[in-house]
mmCIF file of C-alpha atoms and ligand atoms in Angstrom:
data_model
loop_
_atom_site.group_PDB
_atom_site.id
_atom_site.type_symbol
_atom_site.label_atom_id
_atom_site.label_comp_id
_atom_site.label_asym_id
_atom_site.label_seq_id
_atom_site.Cartn_x
_atom_site.Cartn_y
_atom_site.Cartn_z
ATOM 1 C CA UNK A 1298 11.901 -0.191 24.905
ATOM 2 C CA UNK A 1299 11.516 0.436 21.167
ATOM 3 C CA UNK A 1300 10.844 3.865 19.702
ATOM 4 C CA UNK A 1301 7.331 4.055 18.279
ATOM 5 C CA UNK A 1302 7.176 4.916 14.567
ATOM 6 C CA UNK A 1303 4.182 7.216 14.213
ATOM 7 C CA UNK A 1304 2.406 6.451 10.945
ATOM 8 C CA UNK A 1305 -0.428 8.809 11.768
ATOM 9 C CA UNK A 1306 1.718 11.906 11.981
ATOM 10 C CA UNK A 1307 3.968 10.939 9.042
ATOM 11 C CA UNK A 1308 0.908 10.248 6.876
ATOM 12 C CA UNK A 1309 -0.512 13.675 7.783
ATOM 13 C CA UNK A 1310 2.827 15.251 6.801
ATOM 14 C CA UNK A 1311 2.593 13.552 3.398
ATOM 15 C CA UNK A 1312 -1.056 14.514 2.864
ATOM 16 C CA UNK A 1313 -0.166 18.136 3.719
ATOM 17 C CA UNK A 1314 2.608 18.046 1.093
ATOM 18 C CA UNK A 1315 0.152 16.648 -1.466
ATOM 19 C CA UNK A 1316 -2.388 19.338 -0.519
ATOM 20 C CA UNK A 1317 0.259 21.988 -1.211
ATOM 21 C CA UNK A 1318 1.190 20.359 -4.542
ATOM 22 C CA UNK A 1319 -2.474 20.120 -5.587
ATOM 23 C CA UNK A 1320 -3.059 23.758 -4.695
ATOM 24 C CA UNK A 1321 -0.003 24.801 -6.791
ATOM 25 C CA UNK A 1322 -1.401 22.793 -9.716
ATOM 26 C CA UNK A 1323 -4.820 24.393 -9.323
ATOM 27 C CA UNK A 1324 -3.192 27.853 -9.622
ATOM 28 C CA UNK A 1325 -2.084 26.687 -13.082
ATOM 29 C CA UNK A 1326 -5.640 25.614 -13.856
ATOM 30 C CA UNK A 1327 -4.943 21.886 -13.341
ATOM 31 C CA UNK A 1328 -7.424 19.817 -11.301
ATOM 32 C CA UNK A 1329 -6.271 16.483 -9.885
ATOM 33 C CA UNK A 1330 -8.997 13.843 -9.857
ATOM 34 C CA UNK A 1331 -9.398 10.229 -8.806
ATOM 35 C CA UNK A 1332 -12.135 7.847 -9.973
ATOM 36 C CA UNK A 1333 -13.038 5.440 -7.176
ATOM 37 C CA UNK A 1334 -14.968 2.371 -8.327
ATOM 38 C CA UNK A 1335 -16.724 0.021 -5.919
ATOM 39 C CA UNK A 1336 -18.745 -2.960 -7.112
ATOM 40 C CA UNK A 1337 -21.241 -4.323 -4.566
ATOM 41 C CA UNK A 1338 -21.431 -3.184 -0.948
ATOM 42 C CA UNK A 1339 -18.979 -5.237 1.051
ATOM 43 C CA UNK A 1340 -18.894 -3.332 4.401
ATOM 44 C CA UNK A 1341 -15.074 -3.404 4.753
ATOM 45 C CA UNK A 1342 -14.678 -2.094 1.182
ATOM 46 C CA UNK A 1343 -17.194 0.675 1.894
ATOM 47 C CA UNK A 1344 -15.080 1.822 4.872
ATOM 48 C CA UNK A 1345 -11.892 1.854 2.726
ATOM 49 C CA UNK A 1346 -13.662 3.735 -0.087
ATOM 50 C CA UNK A 1347 -15.067 6.292 2.357
ATOM 51 C CA UNK A 1348 -11.604 6.878 3.860
ATOM 52 C CA UNK A 1349 -10.067 7.312 0.398
ATOM 53 C CA UNK A 1350 -12.707 9.872 -0.554
ATOM 54 C CA UNK A 1351 -12.144 11.708 2.752
ATOM 55 C CA UNK A 1352 -8.404 11.850 2.063
ATOM 56 C CA UNK A 1353 -9.108 13.214 -1.440
ATOM 57 C CA UNK A 1354 -11.235 15.941 0.081
ATOM 58 C CA UNK A 1355 -8.468 16.795 2.582
ATOM 59 C CA UNK A 1356 -5.876 17.105 -0.193
ATOM 60 C CA UNK A 1357 -8.109 19.023 -2.620
ATOM 61 C CA UNK A 1358 -8.289 16.078 -5.041
ATOM 62 C CA UNK A 1359 -11.609 15.739 -6.834
ATOM 63 C CA UNK A 1360 -13.077 12.257 -6.333
ATOM 64 C CA UNK A 1361 -15.356 10.801 -8.980
ATOM 65 C CA UNK A 1362 -17.478 8.154 -7.340
ATOM 66 C CA UNK A 1363 -18.755 5.008 -9.098
ATOM 67 C CA UNK A 1364 -20.833 2.787 -6.823
ATOM 68 C CA UNK A 1365 -21.961 -0.108 -8.979
ATOM 69 C CA UNK A 1366 -24.400 -2.894 -8.076
ATOM 70 C CA UNK A 1367 -23.109 -6.375 -7.170
ATOM 71 C CA UNK A 1368 -24.526 -7.820 -10.408
ATOM 72 C CA UNK A 1369 -22.434 -5.512 -12.654
ATOM 73 C CA UNK A 1370 -20.891 -7.656 -15.404
ATOM 74 C CA UNK A 1371 -17.198 -7.853 -16.239
ATOM 75 C CA UNK A 1372 -17.932 -6.290 -19.654
ATOM 76 C CA UNK A 1373 -19.762 -3.337 -18.053
ATOM 77 C CA UNK A 1374 -16.876 -2.716 -15.697
ATOM 78 C CA UNK A 1375 -14.337 -3.017 -18.527
ATOM 79 C CA UNK A 1376 -16.311 -0.463 -20.517
ATOM 80 C CA UNK A 1377 -16.341 2.003 -17.598
ATOM 81 C CA UNK A 1378 -12.564 1.629 -17.245
ATOM 82 C CA UNK A 1379 -12.004 2.161 -20.971
ATOM 83 C CA UNK A 1380 -14.140 5.325 -20.803
ATOM 84 C CA UNK A 1381 -12.185 6.595 -17.786
ATOM 85 C CA UNK A 1382 -8.886 5.793 -19.540
ATOM 86 C CA UNK A 1383 -9.966 8.170 -22.317
ATOM 87 C CA UNK A 1384 -11.472 10.786 -19.996
ATOM 88 C CA UNK A 1385 -9.100 13.769 -19.733
ATOM 89 C CA UNK A 1386 -10.830 14.921 -16.529
ATOM 90 C CA UNK A 1387 -9.776 11.761 -14.698
ATOM 91 C CA UNK A 1388 -6.130 11.381 -13.591
ATOM 92 C CA UNK A 1389 -6.292 8.244 -11.485
ATOM 93 C CA UNK A 1390 -8.457 5.116 -11.497
ATOM 94 C CA UNK A 1391 -8.890 2.970 -8.423
ATOM 95 C CA UNK A 1392 -10.922 -0.239 -8.372
ATOM 96 C CA UNK A 1393 -11.631 -1.297 -4.795
ATOM 97 C CA UNK A 1394 -10.783 -4.982 -4.235
ATOM 98 C CA UNK A 1395 -12.044 -7.608 -3.751
ATOM 99 C CA UNK A 1396 -14.418 -7.657 -6.714
ATOM 100 C CA UNK A 1397 -17.430 -10.022 -6.797
ATOM 101 C CA UNK A 1398 -16.438 -13.582 -7.741
ATOM 102 C CA UNK A 1399 -17.938 -13.448 -11.250
ATOM 103 C CA UNK A 1400 -15.457 -10.718 -12.251
ATOM 104 C CA UNK A 1401 -11.848 -11.561 -13.143
ATOM 105 C CA UNK A 1402 -9.746 -9.120 -11.092
ATOM 106 C CA UNK A 1403 -6.614 -9.493 -13.209
ATOM 107 C CA UNK A 1404 -8.534 -8.695 -16.380
ATOM 108 C CA UNK A 1405 -9.943 -5.532 -14.788
ATOM 109 C CA UNK A 1406 -6.651 -4.315 -13.309
ATOM 110 C CA UNK A 1407 -4.815 -4.975 -16.593
ATOM 111 C CA UNK A 1408 -7.347 -2.785 -18.436
ATOM 112 C CA UNK A 1409 -6.527 0.326 -16.381
ATOM 113 C CA UNK A 1410 -4.169 2.603 -18.300
ATOM 114 C CA UNK A 1411 -0.701 2.304 -16.688
ATOM 115 C CA UNK A 1412 -0.644 6.146 -16.662
ATOM 116 C CA UNK A 1413 -3.749 6.193 -14.426
ATOM 117 C CA UNK A 1414 -2.935 3.125 -12.317
ATOM 118 C CA UNK A 1415 -2.517 4.943 -8.981
ATOM 119 C CA UNK A 1416 -2.571 1.628 -7.062
ATOM 120 C CA UNK A 1417 0.563 0.545 -8.958
ATOM 121 C CA UNK A 1418 -0.807 -2.961 -9.675
ATOM 122 C CA UNK A 1419 -0.585 -2.912 -13.495
ATOM 123 C CA UNK A 1420 2.115 -5.257 -14.912
ATOM 124 C CA UNK A 1421 3.700 -2.295 -16.743
ATOM 125 C CA UNK A 1422 4.169 -0.405 -13.475
ATOM 126 C CA UNK A 1423 5.429 -3.518 -11.703
ATOM 127 C CA UNK A 1424 7.938 -3.952 -14.563
ATOM 128 C CA UNK A 1425 8.983 -0.278 -14.357
ATOM 129 C CA UNK A 1426 9.642 -0.689 -10.639
ATOM 130 C CA UNK A 1427 11.802 -3.750 -11.211
ATOM 131 C CA UNK A 1428 14.012 -2.039 -13.824
ATOM 132 C CA UNK A 1429 14.090 1.363 -12.125
ATOM 133 C CA UNK A 1430 11.940 3.348 -14.571
ATOM 134 C CA UNK A 1431 9.411 5.983 -13.458
ATOM 135 C CA UNK A 1432 5.888 4.755 -12.813
ATOM 136 C CA UNK A 1433 3.391 4.167 -10.025
ATOM 137 C CA UNK A 1434 4.526 2.143 -7.017
ATOM 138 C CA UNK A 1435 2.111 0.059 -4.931
ATOM 139 C CA UNK A 1436 0.974 2.286 -2.028
ATOM 140 C CA UNK A 1437 1.597 0.078 1.028
ATOM 141 C CA UNK A 1438 5.269 -0.758 0.329
ATOM 142 C CA UNK A 1439 5.935 2.810 -0.843
ATOM 143 C CA UNK A 1440 4.457 3.965 2.482
ATOM 144 C CA UNK A 1441 6.799 1.647 4.399
ATOM 145 C CA UNK A 1442 9.835 3.250 2.743
ATOM 146 C CA UNK A 1443 8.569 6.720 3.697
ATOM 147 C CA UNK A 1444 7.972 5.573 7.297
ATOM 148 C CA UNK A 1445 11.524 4.270 7.613
ATOM 149 C CA UNK A 1446 13.213 7.250 5.982
ATOM 150 C CA UNK A 1447 11.139 9.980 7.594
ATOM 151 C CA UNK A 1448 11.749 8.400 11.014
ATOM 152 C CA UNK A 1449 15.465 8.943 10.405
ATOM 153 C CA UNK A 1450 16.604 5.359 9.678
ATOM 154 C CA UNK A 1451 19.018 4.585 6.841
ATOM 155 C CA UNK A 1452 18.303 1.717 4.473
ATOM 156 C CA UNK A 1453 21.517 1.828 2.440
ATOM 157 C CA UNK A 1454 23.841 -1.030 3.306
ATOM 158 C CA UNK A 1455 21.466 -2.489 5.905
ATOM 159 C CA UNK A 1456 20.345 -6.115 6.131
ATOM 160 C CA UNK A 1457 16.659 -5.962 5.195
ATOM 161 C CA UNK A 1458 14.436 -9.012 5.554
ATOM 162 C CA UNK A 1459 10.906 -9.053 4.130
ATOM 163 C CA UNK A 1460 8.561 -11.747 5.434
ATOM 164 C CA UNK A 1461 5.988 -12.404 2.671
ATOM 165 C CA UNK A 1462 6.214 -12.323 -1.121
ATOM 166 C CA UNK A 1463 2.740 -11.256 -2.276
ATOM 167 C CA UNK A 1464 2.412 -9.167 -5.431
ATOM 168 C CA UNK A 1465 0.936 -6.206 -3.571
ATOM 169 C CA UNK A 1466 3.233 -6.082 -0.546
ATOM 170 C CA UNK A 1467 6.191 -8.481 -0.248
ATOM 171 C CA UNK A 1468 7.633 -8.375 -3.787
ATOM 172 C CA UNK A 1469 7.369 -4.599 -4.408
ATOM 173 C CA UNK A 1470 8.640 -4.083 -0.847
ATOM 174 C CA UNK A 1471 11.782 -6.068 -1.646
ATOM 175 C CA UNK A 1472 12.324 -4.132 -4.894
ATOM 176 C CA UNK A 1473 11.945 -0.783 -3.123
ATOM 177 C CA UNK A 1474 14.385 -1.726 -0.359
ATOM 178 C CA UNK A 1475 16.814 -2.811 -3.066
ATOM 179 C CA UNK A 1476 16.320 0.524 -4.857
ATOM 180 C CA UNK A 1477 17.314 2.182 -1.559
ATOM 181 C CA UNK A 1478 20.506 0.074 -1.572
ATOM 182 C CA UNK A 1479 19.499 -2.306 1.205
ATOM 183 C CA UNK A 1480 20.814 -5.891 1.193
ATOM 184 C CA UNK A 1481 17.506 -7.673 0.774
ATOM 185 C CA UNK A 1482 16.305 -11.158 1.665
ATOM 186 C CA UNK A 1483 12.732 -12.227 0.852
ATOM 187 C CA UNK A 1484 11.197 -15.025 2.905
ATOM 188 C CA UNK A 1485 7.960 -16.996 2.462
ATOM 189 C CA UNK A 1486 6.114 -20.104 3.597
ATOM 190 C CA UNK A 1487 8.809 -22.452 2.218
ATOM 191 C CA UNK A 1488 11.708 -20.603 3.855
ATOM 192 C CA UNK A 1489 13.719 -22.836 6.147
ATOM 193 C CA UNK A 1490 14.855 -21.503 9.527
ATOM 194 C CA UNK A 1491 12.722 -18.352 9.262
ATOM 195 C CA UNK A 1492 13.733 -17.251 12.764
ATOM 196 C CA UNK A 1493 17.426 -17.403 11.924
ATOM 197 C CA UNK A 1494 16.952 -15.457 8.701
ATOM 198 C CA UNK A 1495 14.666 -12.847 10.306
ATOM 199 C CA UNK A 1496 17.154 -12.359 13.145
ATOM 200 C CA UNK A 1497 19.767 -11.141 10.638
ATOM 201 C CA UNK A 1498 17.615 -8.117 9.845
ATOM 202 C CA UNK A 1499 18.492 -4.544 10.749
ATOM 203 C CA UNK A 1500 15.169 -3.724 9.085
ATOM 204 C CA UNK A 1501 12.439 -6.373 9.317
ATOM 205 C CA UNK A 1502 9.250 -5.867 7.281
ATOM 206 C CA UNK A 1503 6.492 -8.309 8.191
ATOM 207 C CA UNK A 1504 3.650 -8.990 5.716
ATOM 208 C CA UNK A 1505 2.788 -12.580 6.517
ATOM 209 C CA UNK A 1506 -0.982 -12.288 7.092
ATOM 210 C CA UNK A 1507 -0.845 -14.225 10.422
ATOM 211 C CA UNK A 1508 -1.969 -12.347 13.559
ATOM 212 C CA UNK A 1509 0.857 -11.734 16.079
ATOM 213 C CA UNK A 1510 3.002 -14.551 14.643
ATOM 214 C CA UNK A 1511 6.316 -12.680 14.756
ATOM 215 C CA UNK A 1512 7.451 -12.458 18.384
ATOM 216 C CA UNK A 1513 10.755 -11.391 19.942
ATOM 217 C CA UNK A 1514 12.400 -14.717 19.026
ATOM 218 C CA UNK A 1515 12.435 -13.561 15.343
ATOM 219 C CA UNK A 1516 13.972 -10.155 16.027
ATOM 220 C CA UNK A 1517 17.557 -8.949 16.451
ATOM 221 C CA UNK A 1518 18.115 -6.528 19.298
ATOM 222 C CA UNK A 1519 17.801 -2.948 18.044
ATOM 223 C CA UNK A 1520 16.135 -3.845 14.712
ATOM 224 C CA UNK A 1521 13.596 -1.570 13.028
ATOM 225 C CA UNK A 1522 10.389 -3.629 12.781
ATOM 226 C CA UNK A 1523 7.630 -2.665 10.358
ATOM 227 C CA UNK A 1524 4.321 -4.479 10.775
ATOM 228 C CA UNK A 1525 2.161 -4.451 7.631
ATOM 229 C CA UNK A 1526 -0.484 -6.875 8.960
ATOM 230 C CA UNK A 1527 -4.005 -5.861 9.944
ATOM 231 C CA UNK A 1528 -6.312 -8.257 11.798
ATOM 232 C CA UNK A 1529 -8.923 -8.297 14.537
ATOM 233 C CA UNK A 1530 -7.981 -10.399 17.557
ATOM 234 C CA UNK A 1531 -10.324 -12.527 19.674
ATOM 235 C CA UNK A 1532 -11.459 -9.397 21.552
ATOM 236 C CA UNK A 1533 -12.196 -7.654 18.226
ATOM 237 C CA UNK A 1534 -9.221 -5.308 18.734
ATOM 238 C CA UNK A 1535 -6.976 -4.431 15.776
ATOM 239 C CA UNK A 1536 -3.597 -6.154 15.764
ATOM 240 C CA UNK A 1537 -0.786 -6.822 13.311
ATOM 241 C CA UNK A 1538 1.382 -9.736 12.168
ATOM 242 C CA UNK A 1539 3.852 -8.816 14.919
ATOM 243 C CA UNK A 1540 3.350 -9.592 18.601
ATOM 244 C CA UNK A 1541 3.820 -5.958 19.638
ATOM 245 C CA UNK A 1542 4.120 -6.523 23.423
ATOM 246 C CA UNK A 1543 6.910 -9.043 22.988
ATOM 247 C CA UNK A 1544 8.802 -7.294 20.146
ATOM 248 C CA UNK A 1545 8.766 -3.731 21.531
ATOM 249 C CA UNK A 1546 11.019 -4.943 24.374
ATOM 250 C CA UNK A 1547 13.817 -5.913 21.988
ATOM 251 C CA UNK A 1548 13.386 -3.844 18.792
ATOM 252 C CA UNK A 1549 15.036 -0.446 18.298
ATOM 253 C CA UNK A 1550 11.886 0.917 16.641
ATOM 254 C CA UNK A 1551 8.481 -0.519 15.803
ATOM 255 C CA UNK A 1552 5.255 0.471 14.051
ATOM 256 C CA UNK A 1553 2.027 0.063 16.051
ATOM 257 C CA UNK A 1554 -1.217 -1.397 14.680
ATOM 258 C CA UNK A 1555 -3.312 0.666 14.269
ATOM 259 C CA UNK A 1556 -1.445 3.903 13.554
ATOM 260 C CA UNK A 1557 1.587 2.506 11.714
ATOM 261 C CA UNK A 1558 1.540 1.318 8.102
ATOM 262 C CA UNK A 1559 -2.273 1.576 7.707
ATOM 263 C CA UNK A 1560 -2.580 5.374 7.394
ATOM 264 C CA UNK A 1561 0.462 5.464 5.081
ATOM 265 C CA UNK A 1562 -1.302 3.440 2.378
ATOM 266 C CA UNK A 1563 -3.936 6.132 1.805
ATOM 267 C CA UNK A 1564 -1.374 8.954 2.063
ATOM 268 C CA UNK A 1565 0.709 7.300 -0.676
ATOM 269 C CA UNK A 1566 -2.405 6.882 -2.815
ATOM 270 C CA UNK A 1567 -2.894 10.642 -2.587
ATOM 271 C CA UNK A 1568 0.776 11.158 -3.486
ATOM 272 C CA UNK A 1569 0.339 8.892 -6.518
ATOM 273 C CA UNK A 1570 -2.711 10.913 -7.622
ATOM 274 C CA UNK A 1571 -0.666 14.128 -7.588
ATOM 275 C CA UNK A 1572 2.211 12.303 -9.343
ATOM 276 C CA UNK A 1573 -0.204 11.145 -12.074
ATOM 277 C CA UNK A 1574 -0.349 14.679 -13.468
ATOM 278 C CA UNK A 1575 3.443 14.601 -13.999
ATOM 279 C CA UNK A 1576 3.380 11.106 -15.539
ATOM 280 C CA UNK A 1577 0.568 12.090 -17.903
ATOM 281 C CA UNK A 1578 2.663 15.078 -18.978
HETATM 282 P P1 NDP B 240 -0.759 -12.692 1.432
HETATM 283 O O1 NDP B 240 -1.563 -13.674 2.207
HETATM 284 O O2 NDP B 240 -1.048 -12.445 -0.002
HETATM 285 O O3 NDP B 240 0.788 -13.096 1.551
HETATM 286 C C1 NDP B 240 1.350 -13.597 2.736
HETATM 287 C C2 NDP B 240 2.780 -13.991 2.487
HETATM 288 O O4 NDP B 240 3.300 -14.513 3.702
HETATM 289 C C3 NDP B 240 2.959 -15.061 1.402
HETATM 290 O O5 NDP B 240 4.033 -14.728 0.564
HETATM 291 C C4 NDP B 240 3.241 -16.328 2.213
HETATM 292 O O6 NDP B 240 4.158 -17.227 1.585
HETATM 293 C C5 NDP B 240 3.908 -15.763 3.452
HETATM 294 N N1 NDP B 240 3.688 -16.661 4.590
HETATM 295 C C6 NDP B 240 2.514 -17.162 5.035
HETATM 296 N N2 NDP B 240 2.734 -17.973 6.100
HETATM 297 C C7 NDP B 240 4.065 -17.986 6.320
HETATM 298 C C8 NDP B 240 4.901 -18.613 7.279
HETATM 299 N N3 NDP B 240 4.407 -19.427 8.214
HETATM 300 N N4 NDP B 240 6.238 -18.392 7.196
HETATM 301 C C9 NDP B 240 6.766 -17.581 6.251
HETATM 302 N N5 NDP B 240 6.010 -16.942 5.329
HETATM 303 C C10 NDP B 240 4.674 -17.133 5.353
HETATM 304 O O7 NDP B 240 -0.841 -11.335 2.257
HETATM 305 P P2 NDP B 240 -0.589 -9.810 1.788
HETATM 306 O O8 NDP B 240 0.813 -9.624 1.375
HETATM 307 O O9 NDP B 240 -1.682 -9.339 0.912
HETATM 308 O O10 NDP B 240 -0.809 -9.081 3.197
HETATM 309 C C11 NDP B 240 0.002 -9.344 4.322
HETATM 310 C C12 NDP B 240 -0.591 -8.668 5.545
HETATM 311 O O11 NDP B 240 -0.629 -7.275 5.327
HETATM 312 C C13 NDP B 240 -2.039 -9.068 5.842
HETATM 313 O O12 NDP B 240 -2.181 -9.088 7.236
HETATM 314 C C14 NDP B 240 -2.869 -7.946 5.238
HETATM 315 O O13 NDP B 240 -4.089 -7.764 5.901
HETATM 316 C C15 NDP B 240 -1.955 -6.768 5.468
HETATM 317 N N6 NDP B 240 -2.105 -5.669 4.520
HETATM 318 C C16 NDP B 240 -2.129 -4.406 5.048
HETATM 319 C C17 NDP B 240 -2.218 -3.303 4.224
HETATM 320 C C18 NDP B 240 -2.192 -1.953 4.851
HETATM 321 O O14 NDP B 240 -2.622 -0.994 4.238
HETATM 322 N N7 NDP B 240 -1.653 -1.822 6.062
HETATM 323 C C19 NDP B 240 -2.345 -3.437 2.770
HETATM 324 C C20 NDP B 240 -2.207 -4.799 2.291
HETATM 325 C C21 NDP B 240 -2.114 -5.853 3.160
HETATM 326 P P3 NDP B 240 3.833 -18.026 0.210
HETATM 327 O O15 NDP B 240 4.010 -17.023 -0.900
HETATM 328 O O16 NDP B 240 4.853 -19.101 0.162
HETATM 329 O O17 NDP B 240 2.425 -18.521 0.339
#
């Protein structure tokens, strides 16, 4: 049976470290703050925003809340971001996605100052990651690296296979594994013989967006399996992209859903907020 990788306890460890860092900064008179912008009142987004604000409170980070009506225009949102870019009392800016359809998400995310882009989505930060310069790294893949390392597994020299190549998970995930000296293969919907490729992995990261698709037939015995997916199954229970019951019998270690990658995303957001003070000099 696979060892369970406990994202809940590792994420608490990280938030406690951030709390300590924030308290040290406050002794020097520095307040860390995060602007959280939500447009409209999509219920799932409201839950995410609430959890982010709760995490800020836990870590001693000041959250500046902007709850804007659904009919907010792109220009109004751009203006708010420009103001926050200039505002010295705001270290990080987070725009909760998805935005209403009449707003161009790329245009909004590109407007956030790369020095305040705590989600790590700005093209400048993506570029910095790919050439190994300091910057913000997208929270979910950064959280996966912490999960693997803090659970005692080595990435260097290992065969790492990432299933999925999205801009927010798959691609930065591959770059981070490469930065840790893994031998990285990225797979996607046009990959041939996905099972064969996935079975080469010592470390298999699954971000495919298909509930329970990856079963034991994709996994090498003893592999570390990280499940990024989040879905609700037919009984309304949370599940991942990995068929946990089948894979836990063969994997060496596995993340559960919930309680695996999910809590790490918010913990890494908090870490990025504290890091923003350093980046902003
Ligand atoms: P996307 O839908 O943007 O990307 C899915 C990727 O999987 C694409 O690259 C796609 O390939 C690939 N893919 C789809 N079907 C197949 C297939 N049959 N075989 C091989 N590859 C396939 O998803 P995201 O990256 O945004 O998210 C992935 C999962 O992670 C989702 O379940 C999402 O809910 C979850 N998630 C969880 C987070 C967390 O905090 N835990 C944060 C973000 C996401 P192609 O490029 O060719 O289309």
